[in-house]
Each structure stands twice: as C-alpha cells, then as structure tokens.
Amino acid sequence: MASVLPITAIVFLLSITIAPLDPGTLVLFLFGAILLVGGMGLFTLGVDMSMIPMGEGVGVTISKNKHLIVPIVVYFLLGVLTTMAEPDLQVLSKQVPAINSTVLIVTVAVGVGLFLVGATLRIRFGVPLRRLLLVLYFAVFVLAFLAPGNFIPVSFDSGGVTTGPITVPFIMSLGLGIASTRSDKNSSSDSFGLISLCSIGPILCVLLLGIIYKPTEAASHLSVIPTISTTAQAARYFVESFPTYLNEVAMALLPVAGLFLIFQAITRHFRRSQLMRIAAGLLYTYLGLVFFLCGVNVGFMPAGQLIGATIAMDARKWLLVPIGMLIGYYIVKAEPAVSVLTKQVEEVSNGSISQRAMGLAMSIGVCVSVGLAMVRVLTGLNIFWLLVPGYAISLGLTFLVPDIFTGIAFDSGGVASGPMTATFLLPFAQGACHALGGNMMTDAFGIVAMVAMTPLVTIQVMGLSSVIHHKLARRRLRSRMERVEDTVLYFD
C-alpha cells in the first residue's frame, strides 16, 4: 500500500488540475491501483516462499558439478525460457513494428541465456565484474554507432525490460546459491552482477539484429484507449482482460517450474515440506503477478498516455520535466522486483546497506532519468548525449567504490526498469511525443534505458560517500588515540 499510494495520489491530483482525464480512464486507473496493492503483497510473499529457495537450491547444487557442460546447458535454458515469457518483453515487442515480435523476443532471450551462462561462470571462477563491464559496454557502444539511429533506443530499452518480475528473483537467488559454494572474502560481493550482465546481452543482440535488418522504416503507434462510461463497464473490462494475464503469467512461470521439477527429480535436493511451501509460494507468485500486470496494463497504461499527451499540448509543456521527475521518484517504489533486490542487499550486507538507503538512491536515480527523458521528448536530443557520459561516469565510479556496490548498482539498473516503466512511463513519453509531433522511435523510446542507467550512478555515489565517511571516521579515531597517547606520555 505504501509503495502504490504516492503514485496513485499524484495521478489523481494531475487528473483534477493540469491533466484532466475522462471519468472512464480515471476509474480504470483507480481499479488498477487496487489490483496493484493486492498483487504486490501476494507477489512479495510468493517470492520469499518459492523463487528465492528454488534459485539458491539450483545454484548450490549445479555449481558443485565438476563438469562445465551441465551448468552451461541448465543456465542457458533458464535464461532463454524465463525471458521469452517475461511480461515486460511482451509489452515492448508489440510496440516495435519494424521487426517481427517473435524474432525480437527470441533474439533477446538468446542474449539473456548466453550472458547468464557467462555471469554464472564469472562467479564460479571469481572474475572481477568491473573488468567484464568495461569490455562489454565498450562493445555495446561500438555496435551502437554502427546500428540504425532510430533503432538504438529500442535496443537499450530491451536490456531493461528483460530483467522483470519473473527473472529477477530467480536469477538473484541463483547468484547467491552459486556464490555460497565459495569460501573466499569476495563471495558475497560476487553474488551480485548477474542481473547487470543479463541486461547487456539483449542490448548487444538487438543491436546486431538492427544492423542485419536495417529497419529504416521503423515506426511506433499509440495504444487504443478503451471508451468507458460507467464503473460497471470498467469492472467488466478488467474481468474480460484477466484471462490474457492468467495465460501470460502461466506461460512465464511454467518453464521455471518445469525445470525445477526436473532438477528435483534428479537431485532430490528439497524435502517434502519444503516442496509444499514452494508450491504454495508459486501459487501466490502467480496470483500476485496476474493482479499486478492486469492492474498496470489495463489501468495505468491509458492514464499514462493521456496525461503525457495533455501536458504536452498545454502552453506550459515544460512541466513535463518536473512532473516526470516527481512520477519517476515514486513509481520505482511500486516495481515488484525492487523490494526483492533491496531486501536481499540488506541481508547479504548484514544491514550495512539498508533497504531505505537503497530505495532512496534508486528513487533519486529514476527521478533524474525520467526528467532527462522528458528533455529528450521536448528537444529531440540524441540519446547518445546522455548514455555515453552516463555510462562513462558509472564505469569510472567502479574504480572508486567497493566491489559489492558495483554489483548492486549495475543490478539495480535492470531491476528499476520493470513493468511500471513499460506500462506507465513509456506510454507517458509516447503520449507526450505524439502530441508534440516528434519521432516516437527516437524520442519516446529510450526512457527504459534512461531508467536503467541512472541508478548505476546514484548507488555507487552512495557507496563512495560511505567509503569517504569510514575513512574520515578512522582518521578521527586515530587522531583521538594519538592525543590520548600524548596525554599519557605527558603525565608519565
């Protein structure tokens, strides 16, 4: 409730002031907010009961295998199958008519599968995350300069949407399980980084796809907003939409559940009581995601699109920037995978990195990113002018902060750009861009990429301030001890 209420209040205030919504769209939004509250609660409970123990169990058992071929095959299949059914990716693929949606989904899934294999092998052999990030992002920007300009924002967006509510909990717990088999001092920090590397794979693969397809005629279109005149019609519209999300979420969870059953049949890793708890958790996860996705897709997407268009058509269209920043600050709190990440970070760091501090750093990052995205919508600024310096600063900070902050920061970028971004912020940018007469492929797309980038900076800045604070504290302690020693010597 606390995570959904602020964004609901902001949209309601906008709807009765500078961005009036028709009653039908507002009712859809409010119904969607109610579903979000219930969905978030069930999802969080279900993840704790099922996805996290499943991922840790698979990670521990598979990483003990002496032969590399088994882990490689298992991790590749996990990456491909979970990504192909990721709801965020389904939303994005339907908005890119330049390339067949199936081709785009398969390309992204293969990218995640390959990089999940690489990420798990990195943990197994203790390869520094910083080194891989420098090499891979260099490759990303080389390919980006070769790809068609109107396809670059979509490529970077694909890296953000793939790490959604299905893949994040499982992959993060998988990393914890693999890292737990190591006993060295870097094992805890190496448990992070899987999400970040799995986000790079789709960017590289989609950029290659853009170079091959040369989609010069790429275009985008706005979603059709339903006409709702009564609350009964709104309720009926949600009821009619439920089967779609019941099917989508089932297709998303079945590959994970199926592979887990095969794993359990072969290894007998979990006891019967644990299996019953995992089964109940999967049911909660399933219902939670159905409620959540139905709420954001049916209720939030039309509201985001209309609010963006209405503000852009106003004489004070510059208000897009501060309003976008305000929405961005609060909307990340409603992302289902964010609570999973912040909780896991607090547990792994033994409380030294609190959920509150992580949440604040991510909110500030997304606030800045949405503001910059709105500047792009208003001015048509090339996304390279923001991505290149943003990632340069992020990679430069990796040399100044502890490794654990680097892993957490680059993971947080993928986690922040989830279904709320794809179904509210992206339509918000598209509605504004269409109203201004801009190119949606180059100006509206890219907002997911921006949301995925800025937390890399803010969380590492938080880590840097922590390092500086500890150094100053040690210096003050050393100075105090020296004064005490001088006093003792004086009296002697």
Coordinates of C-alpha atoms in Angstrom, one line a residue:
M1 CA 0.0 0.0 0.0
A2 CA 2.7 2.5 1.0
S3 CA 4.6 1.9 -2.4
V4 CA 1.5 2.4 -4.6
L5 CA -0.3 5.2 -2.7
P6 CA 2.1 8.1 -3.7
I7 CA 1.9 7.4 -7.5
T8 CA -1.9 7.0 -7.2
A9 CA -2.2 10.3 -5.4
I10 CA 0.0 12.1 -8.0
V11 CA -2.0 10.8 -10.9
F12 CA -5.3 11.7 -9.2
L13 CA -4.1 15.3 -8.4
L14 CA -2.9 15.7 -12.0
S15 CA -6.3 14.5 -13.3
I16 CA -8.2 17.2 -11.5
T17 CA -5.7 20.0 -12.2
I18 CA -3.5 20.4 -15.3
A19 CA -4.1 17.0 -17.0
P20 CA -7.8 16.2 -16.8
L21 CA -8.7 12.6 -17.5
D22 CA -12.1 11.4 -18.7
P23 CA -14.0 9.6 -15.9
G24 CA -13.7 6.2 -17.6
T25 CA -9.9 6.4 -17.7
L26 CA -9.7 7.6 -14.1
V27 CA -11.9 4.8 -12.9
L28 CA -9.7 2.2 -14.8
F29 CA -6.6 3.8 -13.1
L30 CA -8.1 3.6 -9.6
F31 CA -9.3 0.0 -10.2
G32 CA -5.7 -0.8 -11.4
A33 CA -4.2 0.7 -8.3
I34 CA -6.4 -1.6 -6.1
L35 CA -5.1 -4.6 -8.1
L36 CA -1.6 -3.3 -7.7
V37 CA -1.8 -3.3 -3.9
G38 CA -3.1 -6.9 -3.7
G39 CA -0.7 -8.1 -6.4
M40 CA 2.4 -6.6 -4.8
G41 CA 1.5 -8.2 -1.4
L42 CA 0.9 -11.7 -2.9
F43 CA 4.0 -11.4 -5.2
T44 CA 6.4 -10.5 -2.4
L45 CA 5.1 -13.3 -0.2
G46 CA 5.3 -15.8 -3.0
V47 CA 8.8 -14.9 -4.0
D48 CA 10.1 -15.4 -0.4
M49 CA 8.4 -18.8 -0.3
S50 CA 9.3 -20.2 -3.7
M51 CA 11.5 -18.3 -6.2
I52 CA 14.4 -17.5 -3.7
P53 CA 14.8 -21.0 -2.2
M54 CA 14.4 -22.5 -5.7
G55 CA 17.1 -20.3 -7.2
E56 CA 19.5 -20.8 -4.2
G57 CA 19.0 -24.6 -4.3
V58 CA 19.6 -24.9 -8.0
G59 CA 22.7 -22.6 -7.8
V60 CA 24.3 -24.5 -4.9
T61 CA 23.7 -28.0 -6.5
I62 CA 24.6 -27.2 -10.1
S63 CA 27.8 -25.2 -9.2
K64 CA 29.1 -28.3 -7.4
N65 CA 29.2 -30.2 -10.6
K66 CA 32.7 -30.8 -11.7
H67 CA 31.9 -30.8 -15.4
L68 CA 31.0 -27.4 -17.0
I69 CA 28.7 -28.7 -19.7
V70 CA 25.8 -29.4 -17.2
P71 CA 25.8 -25.8 -15.7
I72 CA 26.2 -24.2 -19.1
V73 CA 23.2 -26.1 -20.6
V74 CA 21.0 -25.5 -17.5
Y75 CA 21.8 -21.8 -17.1
F76 CA 21.3 -21.2 -20.8
L77 CA 17.9 -22.9 -20.8
L78 CA 16.9 -21.0 -17.7
G79 CA 17.8 -17.7 -19.3
V80 CA 16.1 -18.3 -22.6
L81 CA 12.9 -19.8 -21.2
T82 CA 12.2 -17.3 -18.5
T83 CA 13.0 -14.3 -20.8
M84 CA 10.8 -15.5 -23.6
A85 CA 7.7 -15.3 -21.3
E86 CA 8.8 -12.1 -19.4
P87 CA 5.7 -9.9 -19.5
D88 CA 7.7 -6.6 -19.9
L89 CA 9.3 -8.0 -23.0
Q90 CA 5.9 -8.9 -24.5
V91 CA 4.8 -5.3 -24.0
L92 CA 7.9 -3.9 -25.7
S93 CA 7.9 -6.3 -28.6
K94 CA 4.3 -5.3 -29.6
Q95 CA 5.4 -1.7 -29.8
V96 CA 8.2 -2.2 -32.3
P97 CA 6.6 -2.9 -35.7
A98 CA 9.9 -2.7 -37.6
I99 CA 10.8 -6.3 -36.6
N100 CA 8.6 -9.3 -36.1
S101 CA 7.8 -9.6 -32.4
T102 CA 8.7 -13.3 -32.3
V103 CA 12.1 -12.6 -33.8
L104 CA 12.7 -9.8 -31.3
I105 CA 11.7 -11.9 -28.3
V106 CA 13.9 -14.9 -29.4
T107 CA 16.9 -12.6 -30.0
V108 CA 16.5 -11.0 -26.6
A109 CA 16.0 -14.4 -24.9
V110 CA 19.2 -15.9 -26.5
G111 CA 21.1 -12.8 -25.4
V112 CA 20.0 -13.4 -21.8
G113 CA 20.7 -17.1 -22.0
L114 CA 24.3 -16.6 -23.2
F115 CA 25.1 -13.9 -20.7
L116 CA 23.5 -15.8 -17.8
V117 CA 26.0 -18.6 -18.6
G118 CA 28.8 -16.0 -18.7
A119 CA 27.6 -14.4 -15.5
T120 CA 27.4 -17.7 -13.5
L121 CA 30.9 -18.7 -14.8
R122 CA 32.2 -15.3 -13.6
I123 CA 31.0 -16.1 -10.1
R124 CA 32.4 -19.6 -10.2
F125 CA 35.9 -18.5 -11.3
G126 CA 35.9 -15.2 -9.4
V127 CA 36.4 -13.0 -12.4
P128 CA 36.1 -9.3 -11.4
L129 CA 32.8 -7.7 -12.5
R130 CA 34.5 -4.4 -13.3
R131 CA 36.7 -5.9 -16.0
L132 CA 33.7 -7.6 -17.8
L133 CA 31.6 -4.4 -17.6
L134 CA 34.3 -2.3 -19.2
V135 CA 34.8 -4.7 -22.1
L136 CA 31.1 -5.4 -22.7
Y137 CA 30.0 -1.7 -22.6
F138 CA 32.8 -0.8 -24.9
A139 CA 31.4 -3.4 -27.4
V140 CA 27.9 -2.1 -26.8
F141 CA 28.8 1.4 -27.8
V142 CA 30.9 0.3 -30.8
L143 CA 27.9 -1.6 -32.1
A144 CA 25.5 1.3 -31.3
F145 CA 27.5 3.6 -33.5
L146 CA 27.0 1.1 -36.4
A147 CA 23.3 0.4 -35.8
P148 CA 20.5 2.5 -37.4
G149 CA 19.9 5.6 -35.3
N150 CA 16.1 5.1 -34.9
F151 CA 16.7 1.5 -33.5
I152 CA 19.2 2.4 -30.8
P153 CA 16.7 3.4 -28.1
V154 CA 14.8 0.2 -28.6
S155 CA 18.0 -1.8 -28.2
F156 CA 18.9 -0.2 -24.9
D157 CA 15.3 -0.5 -23.7
S158 CA 15.3 -4.2 -24.4
G159 CA 18.1 -4.6 -21.9
G160 CA 16.0 -3.0 -19.2
V161 CA 12.7 -4.8 -19.8
T162 CA 14.2 -8.4 -19.8
T163 CA 15.0 -8.3 -16.1
G164 CA 11.5 -8.2 -14.9
P165 CA 9.4 -9.7 -12.0
I166 CA 9.9 -13.3 -13.2
T167 CA 13.6 -13.4 -14.0
V168 CA 15.0 -11.1 -11.2
P169 CA 14.1 -13.1 -8.1
F170 CA 15.2 -16.4 -9.6
I171 CA 18.4 -15.1 -11.1
M172 CA 19.4 -13.1 -8.0
S173 CA 18.9 -16.1 -5.7
L174 CA 20.7 -18.3 -8.2
G175 CA 23.7 -16.0 -7.9
L176 CA 23.5 -16.2 -4.1
G177 CA 23.5 -20.0 -4.3
I178 CA 26.5 -20.2 -6.6
A179 CA 28.5 -17.7 -4.5
S180 CA 27.7 -19.6 -1.3
T181 CA 29.8 -22.6 -2.6
R182 CA 32.9 -20.3 -2.4
S183 CA 34.5 -19.5 0.9
D184 CA 36.7 -16.6 -0.1
K185 CA 36.2 -13.0 1.0
N186 CA 34.8 -11.8 -2.3
S187 CA 32.0 -14.4 -2.5
S188 CA 29.3 -12.1 -1.1
S189 CA 30.0 -9.3 -3.5
D190 CA 30.3 -11.7 -6.4
S191 CA 26.7 -12.9 -5.7
F192 CA 25.6 -9.6 -7.4
G193 CA 26.1 -8.8 -11.0
L194 CA 24.0 -11.5 -12.7
I195 CA 21.2 -9.0 -13.5
S196 CA 23.6 -6.4 -14.9
L197 CA 25.3 -8.9 -17.3
C198 CA 22.0 -10.4 -18.3
S199 CA 20.8 -6.8 -19.2
I200 CA 23.8 -6.3 -21.5
G201 CA 23.2 -9.5 -23.6
P202 CA 19.9 -8.3 -25.1
I203 CA 21.4 -4.9 -25.9
L204 CA 24.2 -6.5 -27.9
C205 CA 21.9 -9.0 -29.7
V206 CA 19.2 -6.4 -30.6
L207 CA 21.9 -4.0 -31.9
L208 CA 23.2 -6.8 -34.1
L209 CA 19.6 -7.5 -35.2
G210 CA 19.2 -3.9 -36.1
I211 CA 22.4 -3.9 -38.2
I212 CA 21.2 -7.0 -40.0
Y213 CA 17.6 -5.9 -40.6
K214 CA 18.4 -2.2 -41.2
P215 CA 14.9 -1.1 -40.0
T216 CA 14.9 2.3 -41.7
E217 CA 11.1 2.5 -41.7
A218 CA 10.7 1.8 -38.0
A219 CA 7.7 3.5 -36.6
S220 CA 5.6 3.2 -33.5
H221 CA 1.9 3.8 -32.7
L222 CA -0.1 4.7 -29.6
S223 CA -2.3 2.1 -27.9
V224 CA -6.0 2.3 -28.3
I225 CA -7.7 3.6 -25.2
P226 CA -11.0 1.9 -24.4
T227 CA -14.2 4.0 -24.0
I228 CA -15.6 3.5 -20.5
S229 CA -18.7 5.4 -19.3
T230 CA -19.7 3.5 -16.1
T231 CA -17.9 1.7 -13.2
A232 CA -19.7 -1.5 -14.2
Q233 CA -18.1 -1.3 -17.7
A234 CA -14.7 -0.7 -16.1
A235 CA -15.1 -3.7 -13.9
R236 CA -16.3 -5.8 -16.9
Y237 CA -13.3 -4.6 -18.9
F238 CA -10.9 -5.9 -16.2
V239 CA -12.8 -9.2 -15.9
E240 CA -12.5 -9.7 -19.7
S241 CA -8.8 -8.9 -19.5
F242 CA -8.0 -11.3 -16.8
P243 CA -7.8 -14.5 -19.0
T244 CA -5.0 -12.8 -21.0
Y245 CA -2.8 -12.3 -17.9
L246 CA -3.7 -15.6 -16.4
N247 CA -2.3 -17.2 -19.6
E248 CA 0.7 -14.8 -19.9
V249 CA 1.8 -15.4 -16.3
A250 CA 1.2 -19.1 -16.5
M251 CA 3.5 -19.2 -19.6
A252 CA 6.1 -17.2 -17.7
L253 CA 6.1 -19.4 -14.6
L254 CA 5.7 -22.9 -16.3
P255 CA 9.3 -23.0 -17.7
V256 CA 10.8 -22.2 -14.3
A257 CA 8.5 -24.7 -12.5
G258 CA 9.1 -27.4 -15.2
L259 CA 12.9 -27.1 -15.0
F260 CA 12.7 -27.1 -11.2
L261 CA 10.7 -30.3 -11.2
I262 CA 13.3 -31.9 -13.4
F263 CA 16.0 -30.7 -11.1
Q264 CA 14.2 -32.0 -8.0
A265 CA 13.5 -35.4 -9.7
I266 CA 17.2 -35.8 -10.5
T267 CA 18.8 -34.4 -7.3
R268 CA 16.2 -34.8 -4.6
H269 CA 17.5 -31.6 -3.1
F270 CA 14.4 -30.5 -1.3
R271 CA 12.3 -32.3 1.4
R272 CA 8.6 -32.8 1.1
S273 CA 7.7 -30.0 3.5
Q274 CA 9.9 -27.6 1.5
L275 CA 8.3 -28.7 -1.7
M276 CA 4.8 -28.0 -0.3
R277 CA 6.0 -24.5 0.8
I278 CA 7.5 -23.8 -2.7
A279 CA 4.3 -25.0 -4.4
A280 CA 2.2 -22.6 -2.2
G281 CA 4.7 -19.8 -2.9
L282 CA 4.4 -20.3 -6.7
L283 CA 0.6 -20.1 -6.4
Y284 CA 1.0 -16.8 -4.5
T285 CA 3.5 -15.5 -7.0
Y286 CA 1.2 -16.5 -9.9
L287 CA -1.9 -14.7 -8.5
G288 CA 0.2 -11.7 -7.4
L289 CA 1.6 -11.2 -10.9
V290 CA -1.8 -11.7 -12.6
F291 CA -3.3 -9.0 -10.4
F292 CA -0.3 -6.7 -10.8
L293 CA 0.0 -7.0 -14.5
C294 CA -3.7 -6.7 -15.1
G295 CA -3.7 -3.5 -13.0
V296 CA -0.8 -1.8 -14.7
N297 CA -1.6 -2.8 -18.3
V298 CA -5.4 -2.2 -18.2
G299 CA -5.5 0.7 -15.6
F300 CA -2.1 2.5 -15.8
M301 CA -1.2 2.5 -19.5
P302 CA -4.2 4.6 -20.7
A303 CA -3.7 7.1 -17.8
G304 CA 0.0 7.5 -18.5
Q305 CA -0.6 8.0 -22.2
L306 CA -3.4 10.6 -21.8
I307 CA -1.5 12.5 -19.0
G308 CA 1.6 12.8 -21.2
A309 CA -0.4 14.0 -24.2
T310 CA -2.4 16.5 -22.2
I311 CA 0.6 18.1 -20.5
A312 CA 2.5 18.3 -23.8
M313 CA -0.5 20.1 -25.5
D314 CA -0.6 22.7 -22.7
A315 CA 1.2 26.0 -23.2
R316 CA 3.3 25.0 -20.2
K317 CA 4.7 21.9 -21.8
W318 CA 7.9 22.4 -19.9
L319 CA 6.0 21.0 -16.9
L320 CA 6.7 17.6 -18.5
V321 CA 10.1 17.7 -16.9
P322 CA 9.3 18.3 -13.2
I323 CA 6.1 16.2 -13.3
G324 CA 8.0 13.4 -14.9
M325 CA 10.7 13.6 -12.2
L326 CA 8.1 13.5 -9.5
I327 CA 6.4 10.5 -11.0
G328 CA 9.8 8.8 -11.5
Y329 CA 10.8 9.3 -7.9
Y330 CA 7.7 7.4 -6.6
I331 CA 7.0 4.9 -9.4
V332 CA 10.1 2.9 -8.8
K333 CA 8.9 2.1 -5.3
A334 CA 6.0 0.2 -6.9
E335 CA 8.2 -2.0 -9.0
P336 CA 7.7 -5.6 -7.7
A337 CA 11.4 -6.7 -8.2
V338 CA 12.8 -3.6 -6.4
S339 CA 11.6 -4.9 -3.0
V340 CA 13.2 -8.2 -3.7
L341 CA 16.6 -6.6 -4.5
T342 CA 16.6 -4.1 -1.6
K343 CA 15.7 -6.9 0.9
Q344 CA 18.4 -9.2 -0.4
V345 CA 21.0 -6.5 -0.4
E346 CA 20.2 -5.7 3.3
E347 CA 20.5 -9.4 4.2
V348 CA 23.8 -10.1 2.3
S349 CA 25.4 -6.9 3.6
N350 CA 24.3 -7.7 7.2
G351 CA 22.4 -4.5 7.4
S352 CA 25.2 -2.2 6.4
I353 CA 23.3 -1.3 3.2
S354 CA 19.7 -0.7 4.4
Q355 CA 16.6 -1.1 2.3
R356 CA 15.7 2.5 3.0
A357 CA 19.1 3.8 1.7
M358 CA 18.9 1.6 -1.4
G359 CA 15.3 2.7 -2.0
L360 CA 16.3 6.4 -1.7
A361 CA 19.2 6.0 -4.1
M362 CA 17.1 4.3 -6.7
S363 CA 14.3 6.8 -6.4
I364 CA 16.7 9.7 -7.0
G365 CA 18.2 7.9 -9.9
V366 CA 14.9 7.2 -11.6
C367 CA 13.7 10.8 -10.8
V368 CA 16.7 12.2 -12.7
S369 CA 16.4 9.7 -15.6
V370 CA 12.7 10.5 -16.2
G371 CA 13.5 14.2 -16.2
L372 CA 16.2 13.7 -18.8
A373 CA 13.9 11.5 -20.8
M374 CA 11.3 14.3 -20.9
V375 CA 14.0 16.8 -22.0
R376 CA 14.6 14.4 -24.9
V377 CA 10.9 14.3 -25.8
L378 CA 10.8 18.1 -25.8
T379 CA 14.0 18.8 -27.7
G380 CA 14.7 15.6 -29.7
L381 CA 18.1 15.3 -28.1
N382 CA 20.1 12.3 -29.3
I383 CA 20.2 9.6 -26.7
F384 CA 23.9 9.2 -27.1
W385 CA 24.5 12.6 -25.5
L386 CA 23.1 11.1 -22.3
L387 CA 24.0 7.4 -22.4
V388 CA 27.7 7.9 -23.3
P389 CA 28.6 10.3 -20.4
G390 CA 26.2 8.4 -18.0
Y391 CA 27.8 5.0 -18.6
A392 CA 31.3 6.6 -18.6
I393 CA 30.6 8.1 -15.1
S394 CA 29.2 4.7 -13.9
L395 CA 32.2 2.7 -15.1
G396 CA 34.6 5.3 -13.7
L397 CA 33.0 5.0 -10.3
T398 CA 33.7 1.3 -10.3
F399 CA 37.3 2.1 -9.6
L400 CA 36.4 4.1 -6.5
V401 CA 33.9 2.0 -4.7
P402 CA 33.9 -1.5 -3.1
D403 CA 33.1 -4.3 -5.5
I404 CA 29.8 -5.1 -3.7
F405 CA 28.5 -1.6 -4.6
T406 CA 29.4 -2.1 -8.2
G407 CA 27.4 -5.3 -8.4
I408 CA 24.4 -3.9 -6.6
A409 CA 24.4 -0.7 -8.6
F410 CA 24.5 -2.4 -12.0
D411 CA 21.9 -4.9 -10.9
S412 CA 19.6 -2.1 -9.6
G413 CA 19.5 -0.6 -13.1
G414 CA 17.9 -3.7 -14.6
V415 CA 15.5 -4.1 -11.6
A416 CA 14.3 -0.4 -11.7
S417 CA 13.2 -0.7 -15.3
G418 CA 10.3 -3.1 -14.8
P419 CA 6.6 -3.3 -15.7
M420 CA 5.7 0.0 -14.2
T421 CA 8.2 1.7 -16.5
A422 CA 7.0 -0.3 -19.5
T423 CA 3.3 0.3 -18.9
F424 CA 3.2 3.8 -17.4
L425 CA 6.4 5.8 -18.1
L426 CA 6.8 4.6 -21.7
P427 CA 3.1 5.4 -22.6
F428 CA 3.6 8.7 -20.8
A429 CA 6.6 9.6 -23.0
Q430 CA 4.8 8.3 -26.1
G431 CA 1.7 10.3 -25.5
A432 CA 3.8 13.5 -25.0
C433 CA 5.9 12.8 -28.0
H434 CA 2.9 12.2 -30.3
A435 CA 1.2 15.4 -29.1
L436 CA 4.4 17.3 -29.8
G437 CA 4.7 15.7 -33.3
G438 CA 8.0 14.1 -32.5
N439 CA 9.5 10.7 -33.6
M440 CA 8.4 8.2 -31.1
M441 CA 11.1 5.6 -32.1
T442 CA 14.0 8.1 -31.3
D443 CA 12.4 10.4 -28.7
A444 CA 10.0 8.4 -26.7
F445 CA 11.7 5.0 -26.7
G446 CA 14.9 5.2 -24.6
I447 CA 13.1 6.1 -21.4
V448 CA 13.5 2.5 -20.2
A449 CA 17.3 2.8 -21.0
M450 CA 17.5 6.0 -19.0
V451 CA 15.7 4.5 -16.0
A452 CA 18.2 1.6 -16.1
M453 CA 21.2 3.8 -16.3
T454 CA 20.9 6.5 -13.6
P455 CA 20.7 4.2 -10.5
L456 CA 24.2 2.9 -11.5
V457 CA 25.5 6.4 -10.7
T458 CA 23.4 7.2 -7.6
I459 CA 24.0 3.9 -5.8
Q460 CA 27.8 4.0 -6.5
V461 CA 27.8 7.6 -5.3
M462 CA 26.1 6.3 -2.1
G463 CA 28.9 3.7 -1.9
L464 CA 31.6 6.4 -2.4
S465 CA 30.1 8.6 0.3
S466 CA 30.2 5.5 2.6
V467 CA 33.9 4.9 1.8
I468 CA 34.7 8.6 2.5
H469 CA 32.7 8.6 5.7
H470 CA 34.5 5.5 7.0
K471 CA 37.9 7.0 6.1
L472 CA 37.1 10.2 7.9
A473 CA 35.9 8.2 11.0
R474 CA 39.1 6.2 11.1
R475 CA 41.1 9.3 10.8
R476 CA 39.2 11.0 13.7
L477 CA 39.7 7.9 15.8
R478 CA 43.4 7.7 15.0
S479 CA 43.8 11.4 15.9
R480 CA 41.9 10.9 19.2
M481 CA 44.1 7.9 20.1
E482 CA 47.2 9.9 19.3
R483 CA 46.0 12.7 21.6
V484 CA 45.3 10.2 24.4
E485 CA 48.8 8.7 24.0
D486 CA 50.4 12.2 24.1
T487 CA 48.4 12.9 27.3
V488 CA 49.6 9.7 28.9
L489 CA 53.2 10.4 28.0
Y490 CA 52.9 13.9 29.4
F491 CA 51.8 12.7 32.8
D492 CA 54.5 10.0 32.8

